[in-house]
Every structure is written in C-alpha cells, then in structure tokens.
Amino acid sequence: MPENHPESPATTVSAPDGAPAVPAHGETLPVPGPDVVAAPQSGKTPPVLHWLVAATFIVILNETIMMNALPQLMEVFQVTERTVQWLSAAFMLTMAIVIPTTGWYLQRVTTRTAFVSAMSVFLAGTAIAAAAPIFEVLLLGRIVQAIGTAVMLPLLMTTLMTVVPEHDRGRVMGNVMLAISVAPAMGPAVSGLLLAVGSWRLIFIVVLPITVAIIIAGLRYLMNVGENESGPLDRLSVILAALGFGITVYGLSEMGADEPGLNPAITIALGLVGIGLFAARQIQLQRTGAPLLDLRTLTHRTYALALGLMAVGFMAMIAAMVLFPLFLQNARGLSALQTGLLMMPGGLAMGLLGPTVGRVFDKYGARFLIVPGAIGTLVGLTILARMSLTMPLWVVLGAHVLLMVSLAAVFTPVFTLGLSAVPPHLYSHGSSLLATLQQVAAAMGTAIVITVMAARARVLESAGASDIDALVGGMQWAFGVGAILGVVMVVVAFFLPHRPDGFGEEEAGTRAVAGQH
C-alpha cells in the first residue's frame, strides 16, 4: 500500500514534449526564482549534480585515505597504534556528531551557500593537516575536514531527490553511487600510490588544488535548488545529538582496545541513552516546532527497511575494508602499495557498475537487484571467512570483487527506494539520517570485527598457535561475523517492495495536467 505523505513544499517536475512543468502529487506550483533549477528532462543528469558529485567524491575519499599511512605516521610522530587510529576514529566521530544537524541546516540555506561553506571548511582542514608539525595538529586537521565532509553527502542526496523525476532516479542515483562507492574503496589504493613516491603529506597536498578547483567551478556553475524554510535552531537537540551519537561512536571505537580509556560497554550504554533522549526531543518538536532531525521519516515502512539494510550492508563493507589490508600486509607480507592495488579492482568494479545498476532498477525494479546482491554479499564473505595462508591470492581477490559487485547491486536501489518513500519536505532529513547511520554502522562494524578478531587470536595464542596463525584464525571468525550480517541482508531484502511507494504518481500527474493543456 502506498504510504500517505503529509503536505510538503512543492517540487517541480519537467513535463514531456515541452509541456509546462507541473507540481508533484498535485501540489501548488511555485514561481521559481532566477537562481532556482527546475527538474531536468528524463535521460539527462542535472548539471548541478556534476559539481556536487565531484566534491562529494573528494571529501569521502579522505574518510579512508589514511588507512595505509598509519604505520608511517606511527614512526614519524612516535605514537602508539591506538593513538594513530584516532585519525580515522575522530573523523567518524565528528561526522556522527555533525550530520544530525545537516537536515535542519540544508533547509535554511541555499545550495550554493551549503556547498561553499562545506568545501571551504574541508579545504581549511586539509591545509592544517598538510602543514601539521605535530600529531595533535594533524588530528585537528582531520576533525575540521570531517565537519565539511558531513554536509556534502546529505546535500548531494537532497538535491538529487529534489531535481530528478522519480522514474529517472535509479539511473541518476547509479551515476552518483559511482562516486560514493568508488571513493572509500579507492582511498587505500590512492594513499598506497602516494606513499610509494613521497611522504604522508602528499596525501593532503594533492587534495588541496583539486578542492580549490572544485570550489571555483562550483561558484561559477552551481545553481540553487529548492526553497528555503525558516525556523529556530533547538540548542538542546544539538547538545543531545552530539552527546548521544558522539559517545556511542567513541564507545564502539574503544571496543577491542587493549587498554580502553573508558569501559566500552558503559560508554555505549550512555551514548544510547543520549540518542534516546535526542529522539524523544525530536518527537516533542515535531508537535510544537521544527525538529533538528525529523524522525517522521521512520514512519514510512520502506524507508525504515531500506535504512536497516543499508546499515547492515555498510557494516559488512567497512568490516571487509578493515580486515582485508590487515590480512594482506600483516599475514601475507604485502606492501601498502601492493595491498592498495589488490583492493582497487573491487572498488572500481563497484563504482563502474553503478550506472548500469541504476538503469536496471528503473526498468525492472528493486528486488531484481537487491536479492541477488545480498546473496552475493553472503557468498563473498563466506569465502573470506575461510581464508588461510595457503589460499591463492586470486581467490582472495575474486572474493573481494564479488563482495564489492554485490554491494553495488544493493546500495543504489536501497538508497533510491528508501528516499523515494518519504515526502519531498523530508528529503533533507531522510538523507541526513541515512548518512548518520552510515557513520554509526561504520564504527560498529569496525568495533565488532576488531573485537572478535582480537578475542579469537588470544584464545589461539594461549593454545600454542603462532602469532600469524592466531591472527589468521581471528580474521576467519571476524569474516564469519560479516557472513552473519550477510544472512541478515538476505532476509531483509525479501521484505523490501519492488518499486518505491507511490511510484508513477508524479508521471501520471504530469501527463494528466499536460493533457488538459
């Protein structure tokens, strides 16, 4: 049954054959301003998305680009493994804190303002990191980078859902997912190449001119999309979001540590209490004012199921990205460059399949992709759970490629299906919640597999196994946890609908109004 969408601000849809634009779902058509972009004709990707995709690719690339550089940074700054891991953990922690506020922020500033502010903050963080004389300054640069990054993915998704007609969203989302999927998978490969020719500072120095060029191009070509709303910022919600999501991600990042700063179980419990208080505050504000993060998105069943499947899939992907380099470098003795090159085919395959997956989704629907994709994810993780020191590298590589290709078949339709299930006025909140859960899922996936791996390795070492055999045995169990996540994905995949809720209503309304003219 299609879900009932509450009234929302109007969004325009281009009519075929040059007919006038008409409002979606029978809403009132606004008079667009000179800087507001209308929806494109079917089959064309709006130019506004080109610059947003380029910017999003650069900022998301930096979320994983530090993985191969951590050993070198330990030597340069004379810090421990636990300390250097904060370059990644602090990035995720900052994202988890900032993203819940982006739904409110994106409704109150123009597209150009959001883009320029986010990319300028990211540029400042990159410059700080590139010039960092001590570790603490490098960590500060990563935190500033993450603040800018937190705005870009919700901005991209909100803009896409606003300017692209529903029947064309799969194709455009596929093109967008090419950047979103390739960026985190290419991070280790890019850093491996840069570290092979120079110092760790190159990782940031190379990004600086690219970011400047994207900002200049965006200022010249980027147009505003949609309409702004006014409303006060609820400071209590900001505090509860920061405490709840921040403490939860911190607690998850401390799981598996030899000497955690705080008890992880107690820390996670406190974080969950904070998230519960944040949710209660949002429900209260939904009745009396403007919530920071509108949770009415979760009342749409398809969106809630898509959110759950995306979170589990992202946990599986991040778990593989963490374990794969550890196996290749620490167990098989490969270099950072070799590891990056071996991970590159899977990342490229995942990204390049995005446009094809999007077109298939538009033509055949979601289950045709999501169910086989979930099954493929399960098979890939099951193969990796049987990895050993004697397993041929081509088998390991093949399992990694299968995993990435399968996740590509899942993510594009899940994003499109989920966001299409909410009304237009909740697009920014829906994309913000998706992005927030991605960071929590990333931290959770990392924490779970590292904890399982370490616990199993200790058991094997106490039984007399060598360090390498114990490490491989721990990784087998960790990938086994990933396989369990794959089973959950397969189950949830069968509950998702074939098409977005209310699919075809926009196009039918367009044809009806066009026919009257």
XYZ file of C-alpha atoms in Angstrom:
517
model
C 0.000 0.000 0.000
C 1.370 3.426 -0.834
C 2.098 5.479 2.238
C 0.290 8.755 2.843
C 2.643 11.680 2.525
C 1.790 14.779 4.545
C 1.676 18.088 2.808
C 5.072 19.340 1.805
C 6.705 22.201 -0.061
C 6.188 21.889 -3.784
C 8.738 20.351 -6.080
C 8.659 20.795 -9.827
C 8.831 18.079 -12.454
C 9.602 18.658 -16.117
C 6.773 17.622 -18.387
C 7.455 15.681 -21.591
C 7.305 17.189 -25.049
C 7.835 20.694 -23.810
C 4.668 20.803 -21.693
C 4.702 23.194 -18.752
C 6.220 21.967 -15.500
C 3.636 20.696 -13.018
C 3.736 20.108 -9.289
C 4.349 16.648 -7.828
C 1.403 14.933 -6.104
C -0.988 17.712 -7.044
C 0.739 20.417 -5.034
C 0.801 24.122 -5.806
C 3.410 25.120 -8.339
C 5.716 27.854 -7.032
C 7.118 30.586 -9.189
C 10.816 29.750 -9.465
C 13.373 32.420 -8.792
C 16.152 33.244 -11.238
C 18.659 31.055 -9.371
C 16.420 28.033 -8.811
C 16.857 24.986 -11.041
C 13.831 23.075 -12.301
C 13.880 19.318 -12.774
C 15.647 18.087 -15.912
C 14.183 16.217 -18.804
C 14.243 12.437 -18.454
C 17.523 10.865 -19.502
C 19.670 13.888 -18.574
C 21.637 14.310 -15.361
C 21.171 17.831 -13.949
C 24.389 19.899 -14.227
C 24.053 20.901 -10.556
C 24.749 17.281 -9.596
C 28.036 17.111 -11.547
C 29.785 19.549 -9.209
C 28.190 18.090 -6.093
C 29.320 14.587 -7.107
C 32.884 15.791 -7.756
C 33.011 17.497 -4.374
C 31.471 14.510 -2.577
C 33.990 12.150 -4.192
C 36.929 14.180 -2.859
C 35.618 14.535 0.685
C 34.521 10.882 1.029
C 37.851 9.703 -0.400
C 39.511 11.298 2.617
C 37.500 9.155 5.041
C 39.556 6.053 4.151
C 42.678 7.559 2.571
C 44.647 7.439 5.844
C 44.440 3.641 6.302
C 47.706 2.818 4.520
C 49.548 5.791 6.037
C 49.039 4.836 9.699
C 52.248 2.737 10.074
C 54.380 5.575 8.628
C 52.690 8.135 10.884
C 53.418 5.987 13.951
C 57.136 6.248 13.155
C 57.107 9.938 12.196
C 55.219 11.173 15.259
C 56.356 8.425 17.658
C 52.816 7.477 18.690
C 51.231 4.129 19.501
C 48.908 2.145 17.230
C 45.946 3.023 19.419
C 46.753 6.743 19.230
C 47.237 6.834 15.462
C 43.895 5.043 14.940
C 42.230 8.251 16.151
C 42.954 9.822 12.770
C 40.190 7.557 11.427
C 38.096 7.287 14.595
C 37.962 11.078 15.141
C 36.861 11.549 11.513
C 33.919 9.146 12.012
C 33.175 10.613 15.452
C 32.954 14.166 14.084
C 30.777 13.028 11.183
C 28.387 11.280 13.601
C 28.100 14.467 15.676
C 27.668 16.952 12.806
C 25.453 15.045 10.343
C 22.276 15.050 12.511
C 22.267 18.861 12.264
C 22.504 18.921 8.447
C 18.788 18.223 7.888
C 17.925 21.465 9.672
C 20.849 23.346 8.077
C 20.109 22.349 4.466
C 16.510 23.542 4.744
C 17.656 27.010 5.795
C 20.493 27.886 3.421
C 20.793 27.877 -0.357
C 22.546 25.126 -2.286
C 25.455 27.438 -3.125
C 25.858 28.540 0.491
C 25.883 24.964 1.776
C 28.354 23.885 -0.927
C 30.795 26.778 -0.447
C 30.733 26.608 3.354
C 31.246 22.824 3.443
C 34.055 22.785 0.887
C 35.788 25.824 2.439
C 35.839 24.108 5.840
C 37.132 20.920 4.212
C 39.850 22.939 2.425
C 40.915 24.546 5.714
C 41.149 21.142 7.376
C 43.218 19.749 4.511
C 45.643 22.690 4.725
C 46.001 22.247 8.500
C 46.724 18.528 8.071
C 49.243 19.089 5.262
C 51.276 21.518 7.375
C 50.883 19.704 10.714
C 54.152 19.872 12.718
C 52.880 17.545 15.481
C 50.328 14.743 15.717
C 47.770 16.823 17.629
C 47.617 19.385 14.790
C 47.188 16.589 12.229
C 44.290 15.240 14.301
C 42.754 18.739 14.406
C 43.004 18.935 10.605
C 41.155 15.613 10.275
C 38.383 16.854 12.567
C 37.957 20.072 10.538
C 37.926 18.001 7.320
C 35.146 15.844 8.754
C 32.966 18.881 9.562
C 32.962 19.867 5.874
C 32.511 16.273 4.732
C 29.452 15.822 6.955
C 27.441 18.341 4.904
C 28.267 17.103 1.403
C 26.555 13.688 1.239
C 23.188 14.903 2.640
C 23.419 17.949 0.331
C 24.014 15.728 -2.707
C 21.180 13.316 -1.859
C 18.700 16.077 -1.015
C 19.450 17.912 -4.274
C 19.153 14.713 -6.310
C 15.743 13.846 -4.849
C 14.548 17.418 -5.455
C 15.533 17.855 -9.116
C 15.266 14.332 -10.580
C 11.847 12.837 -11.511
C 11.050 9.571 -9.725
C 11.116 7.425 -12.885
C 14.694 8.561 -13.612
C 16.141 8.413 -10.105
C 17.626 4.942 -10.415
C 19.817 5.957 -13.377
C 20.967 9.208 -11.769
C 21.490 7.560 -8.373
C 23.599 4.931 -10.142
C 25.845 7.654 -11.566
C 26.064 9.291 -8.141
C 26.843 5.978 -6.421
C 29.789 5.587 -8.817
C 31.473 8.374 -6.874
C 30.158 7.441 -3.431
C 31.121 3.771 -3.797
C 34.479 4.228 -5.521
C 35.747 6.925 -3.136
C 36.027 4.883 0.092
C 37.225 1.805 -1.799
C 39.883 3.822 -3.664
C 41.174 5.594 -0.544
C 43.700 2.891 0.462
C 44.848 2.460 -3.152
C 45.411 6.194 -3.662
C 47.320 6.549 -0.397
C 49.405 3.479 -1.276
C 50.457 5.069 -4.567
C 51.272 8.423 -2.950
C 53.240 6.834 -0.112
C 55.277 4.900 -2.681
C 56.594 8.158 -4.192
C 56.715 10.541 -1.239
C 55.820 11.417 2.334
C 52.428 11.187 4.017
C 51.965 14.956 3.474
C 51.385 14.253 -0.238
C 48.018 12.729 0.721
C 46.823 16.211 1.673
C 48.950 18.309 -0.681
C 47.484 16.567 -3.755
C 43.937 17.149 -2.494
C 44.423 20.905 -1.931
C 44.463 22.151 -5.578
C 41.684 19.737 -6.551
C 39.478 21.124 -3.786
C 40.244 24.723 -4.805
C 39.351 23.934 -8.435
C 36.034 22.346 -7.401
C 35.133 25.353 -5.248
C 35.884 27.786 -8.097
C 33.881 25.702 -10.585
C 31.013 25.377 -8.118
C 30.885 29.134 -7.561
C 30.720 29.670 -11.305
C 28.274 26.968 -12.354
C 26.326 25.779 -9.310
C 22.728 26.979 -9.117
C 20.364 26.997 -6.148
C 17.811 24.195 -5.903
C 14.547 24.125 -3.959
C 13.139 26.590 -1.446
C 14.449 27.589 1.975
C 12.476 27.391 5.204
C 12.846 29.445 8.346
C 12.904 28.144 11.876
C 14.886 28.363 15.122
C 17.757 26.049 15.985
C 16.969 23.940 19.044
C 20.210 24.037 21.044
C 19.159 21.199 23.348
C 18.767 18.942 20.304
C 22.278 19.844 19.120
C 23.729 19.011 22.536
C 21.835 15.709 22.799
C 22.824 14.726 19.248
C 26.483 15.500 19.915
C 26.495 13.591 23.202
C 24.383 10.672 22.056
C 25.963 9.901 18.687
C 29.428 11.074 19.724
C 29.623 8.963 22.905
C 28.183 5.918 21.096
C 30.745 6.074 18.294
C 33.524 6.678 20.843
C 32.457 3.644 22.848
C 32.347 1.491 19.719
C 35.808 2.682 18.686
C 37.170 1.647 22.115
C 35.886 -1.920 21.803
C 38.747 -4.326 21.285
C 41.366 -1.906 22.610
C 43.933 -3.474 24.940
C 43.618 -0.608 27.426
C 40.413 1.351 26.710
C 40.190 4.827 28.217
C 36.659 4.167 29.469
C 34.646 0.982 29.829
C 33.220 0.476 26.295
C 30.004 -1.196 27.469
C 29.164 1.614 29.900
C 30.165 4.253 27.337
C 27.952 2.733 24.623
C 25.055 2.451 27.087
C 25.388 6.138 27.997
C 25.525 7.040 24.302
C 22.357 5.073 23.594
C 20.608 6.882 26.450
C 21.661 10.167 24.851
C 20.299 9.029 21.465
C 17.035 8.041 23.168
C 16.732 11.497 24.756
C 17.537 13.084 21.387
C 14.781 11.037 19.711
C 12.276 11.986 22.438
C 13.162 15.662 21.966
C 12.631 15.410 18.196
C 9.210 13.803 18.673
C 8.277 16.667 21.005
C 9.482 19.277 18.493
C 7.553 17.620 15.679
C 4.355 18.626 17.510
C 5.407 22.104 18.644
C 8.069 23.351 16.234
C 10.821 22.435 13.773
C 12.847 19.358 14.821
C 16.574 19.214 14.244
C 16.193 15.758 12.647
C 12.633 14.864 11.671
C 12.032 11.246 12.701
C 8.726 11.029 10.855
C 10.825 9.565 8.043
C 10.861 6.332 10.081
C 7.060 6.074 9.923
C 7.448 5.162 6.242
C 7.957 1.399 6.230
C 10.008 1.230 3.033
C 12.381 3.932 4.235
C 12.840 2.179 7.602
C 13.590 -1.180 5.918
C 15.983 0.463 3.447
C 17.721 2.230 6.349
C 18.217 -1.089 8.139
C 19.517 -2.901 5.054
C 21.872 -0.050 4.217
C 23.275 -0.051 7.755
C 23.927 -3.810 7.756
C 25.445 -3.659 4.251
C 27.684 -0.757 5.230
C 28.844 -2.654 8.331
C 29.792 -5.603 6.126
C 31.662 -3.372 3.639
C 33.606 -1.465 6.312
C 34.450 -4.725 8.098
C 35.931 -6.104 4.877
C 37.843 -2.859 4.219
C 39.397 -3.046 7.701
C 40.246 -6.767 7.637
C 41.426 -7.051 4.028
C 44.531 -4.801 4.392
C 45.382 -6.442 7.725
C 45.358 -9.896 6.122
C 47.359 -8.871 3.055
C 50.004 -6.850 4.939
C 50.309 -8.495 8.372
C 49.624 -12.119 7.371
C 50.726 -12.317 3.723
C 53.549 -9.745 3.944
C 52.457 -7.464 1.086
C 53.391 -3.777 0.951
C 50.942 -0.894 1.274
C 51.154 -0.286 -2.482
C 50.524 -3.955 -3.317
C 47.598 -4.008 -0.909
C 46.096 -0.894 -2.475
C 46.445 -2.314 -5.972
C 44.793 -5.594 -4.933
C 41.862 -3.705 -3.425
C 41.480 -1.450 -6.466
C 39.645 -3.907 -8.810
C 36.834 -4.388 -6.301
C 36.433 -0.650 -5.760
C 36.469 0.099 -9.498
C 34.002 -2.700 -10.248
C 31.663 -1.423 -7.551
C 31.722 2.133 -8.881
C 31.611 1.380 -12.603
C 28.577 -0.865 -12.150
C 26.639 1.993 -10.527
C 25.139 3.467 -13.738
C 24.183 0.003 -15.044
C 22.581 -0.915 -11.729
C 20.617 2.345 -11.803
C 19.240 1.685 -15.285
C 18.267 -1.875 -14.355
C 16.488 -0.542 -11.267
C 14.461 1.950 -13.345
C 13.455 -0.800 -15.788
C 12.949 -3.890 -13.626
C 12.604 -2.683 -10.027
C 14.450 -3.283 -6.765
C 14.182 -6.986 -5.937
C 15.756 -7.968 -9.242
C 18.958 -6.389 -7.869
C 18.759 -6.388 -4.070
C 18.072 -10.100 -3.530
C 20.913 -11.388 -5.786
C 23.167 -8.649 -4.380
C 22.503 -9.710 -0.789
C 23.122 -13.366 -1.688
C 26.374 -12.444 -3.468
C 27.488 -10.478 -0.392
C 26.863 -13.547 1.770
C 28.833 -15.801 -0.599
C 31.792 -13.377 -0.791
C 32.018 -13.029 2.997
C 31.701 -16.796 3.453
C 34.680 -17.367 1.134
C 36.729 -14.769 3.019
C 35.795 -16.461 6.316
C 37.751 -19.498 5.059
C 40.890 -17.528 4.159
C 44.275 -19.027 5.057
C 47.980 -18.502 4.496
C 47.857 -21.010 1.613
C 44.741 -19.665 -0.121
C 45.766 -18.370 -3.586
C 45.674 -14.590 -3.811
C 43.471 -14.781 -6.907
C 40.783 -16.484 -4.793
C 41.035 -13.746 -2.153
C 40.901 -11.100 -4.890
C 37.921 -12.794 -6.545
C 36.007 -12.929 -3.258
C 36.704 -9.229 -2.668
C 35.499 -8.302 -6.168
C 32.360 -10.457 -5.700
C 31.665 -8.676 -2.413
C 32.052 -5.195 -3.922
C 29.968 -6.012 -7.023
C 27.221 -7.492 -4.850
C 27.142 -4.441 -2.590
C 26.899 -2.246 -5.708
C 23.745 -4.156 -6.656
C 22.338 -3.406 -3.186
C 23.281 0.184 -2.366
C 21.922 2.054 -5.418
C 18.380 0.589 -5.298
C 18.276 0.780 -1.485
C 19.194 4.494 -1.446
C 16.704 5.258 -4.228
C 13.926 3.112 -2.771
C 14.311 4.490 0.726
C 14.470 8.203 -0.107
C 11.661 7.890 -2.660
C 9.404 6.609 0.123
C 9.450 9.899 2.065
C 7.686 13.129 1.035
C 9.755 15.942 -0.521
C 9.817 18.120 2.591
C 11.574 15.294 4.457
C 14.277 14.618 1.825
C 16.966 16.529 3.724
C 16.077 14.803 6.994
C 15.919 11.386 5.332
C 19.334 11.802 3.708
C 20.817 13.139 6.955
C 19.536 10.134 8.912
C 20.938 7.797 6.252
C 24.336 9.479 6.449
C 24.303 9.483 10.275
C 23.526 5.781 10.421
C 26.325 5.137 7.917
C 28.865 6.557 10.384
C 27.412 4.650 13.337
C 27.356 1.471 11.228
C 30.964 2.054 10.146
C 32.090 2.441 13.758
C 30.016 -0.550 14.845
C 31.287 -2.778 12.030
C 34.896 -1.846 12.770
C 34.464 -2.376 16.518
C 32.766 -5.752 16.175
C 35.258 -7.331 13.762
C 38.330 -5.989 15.607
C 36.951 -7.239 18.942
C 36.100 -10.691 17.562
C 39.443 -10.961 15.777
C 41.429 -9.973 18.878
C 39.464 -12.282 21.195
C 39.822 -15.300 18.907
C 43.538 -14.601 18.325
C 44.153 -14.535 22.100
C 42.426 -17.903 22.508
C 44.532 -19.453 19.718
C 47.757 -17.963 21.117
C 47.021 -19.398 24.554
C 46.502 -22.781 22.866
C 50.022 -22.605 21.391
C 49.388 -21.170 17.910
C 51.979 -18.862 16.329
C 51.282 -15.129 16.086
C 50.453 -15.293 12.357
C 48.272 -18.404 12.693
C 46.426 -16.789 15.582
C 45.933 -13.597 13.537
C 44.531 -15.530 10.560
C 42.278 -17.552 12.855
C 40.948 -14.347 14.372
C 40.268 -12.929 10.898
C 38.354 -16.060 9.926
C 35.997 -15.532 12.847
C 35.727 -11.818 12.093
C 34.741 -12.505 8.477
C 32.354 -15.108 9.864
C 30.604 -12.284 11.706
C 30.426 -10.496 8.351
C 28.793 -13.597 6.863
C 26.146 -13.441 9.599
C 25.473 -9.851 8.557
C 25.091 -11.185 5.012
C 22.356 -13.547 6.212
C 20.527 -10.580 7.781
C 20.802 -8.708 4.461
C 19.250 -11.611 2.550
C 16.303 -11.780 4.980
C 15.607 -8.020 4.907
C 15.940 -7.938 1.093
C 12.808 -10.085 0.694
C 10.721 -7.577 2.703
C 11.535 -4.560 0.528
C 8.971 -3.637 -2.154
C 9.639 -3.970 -5.861
C 9.054 -0.266 -6.562
C 9.106 2.933 -4.467
C 5.861 3.677 -2.626
C 3.537 5.636 -4.888
C 5.750 5.001 -7.927
C 4.304 6.589 -11.052
C 2.179 9.217 -9.309
C 4.410 12.101 -10.450
C 4.489 10.938 -14.062
C 0.731 10.277 -14.107
C 0.025 13.708 -12.669
C 2.315 15.318 -15.253
C 0.565 13.563 -18.151
C -2.885 14.459 -16.796
C -2.133 18.165 -16.447
C -0.278 18.262 -19.757
C -3.293 16.665 -21.428
C -5.557 19.403 -20.120
C -3.410 21.931 -21.978
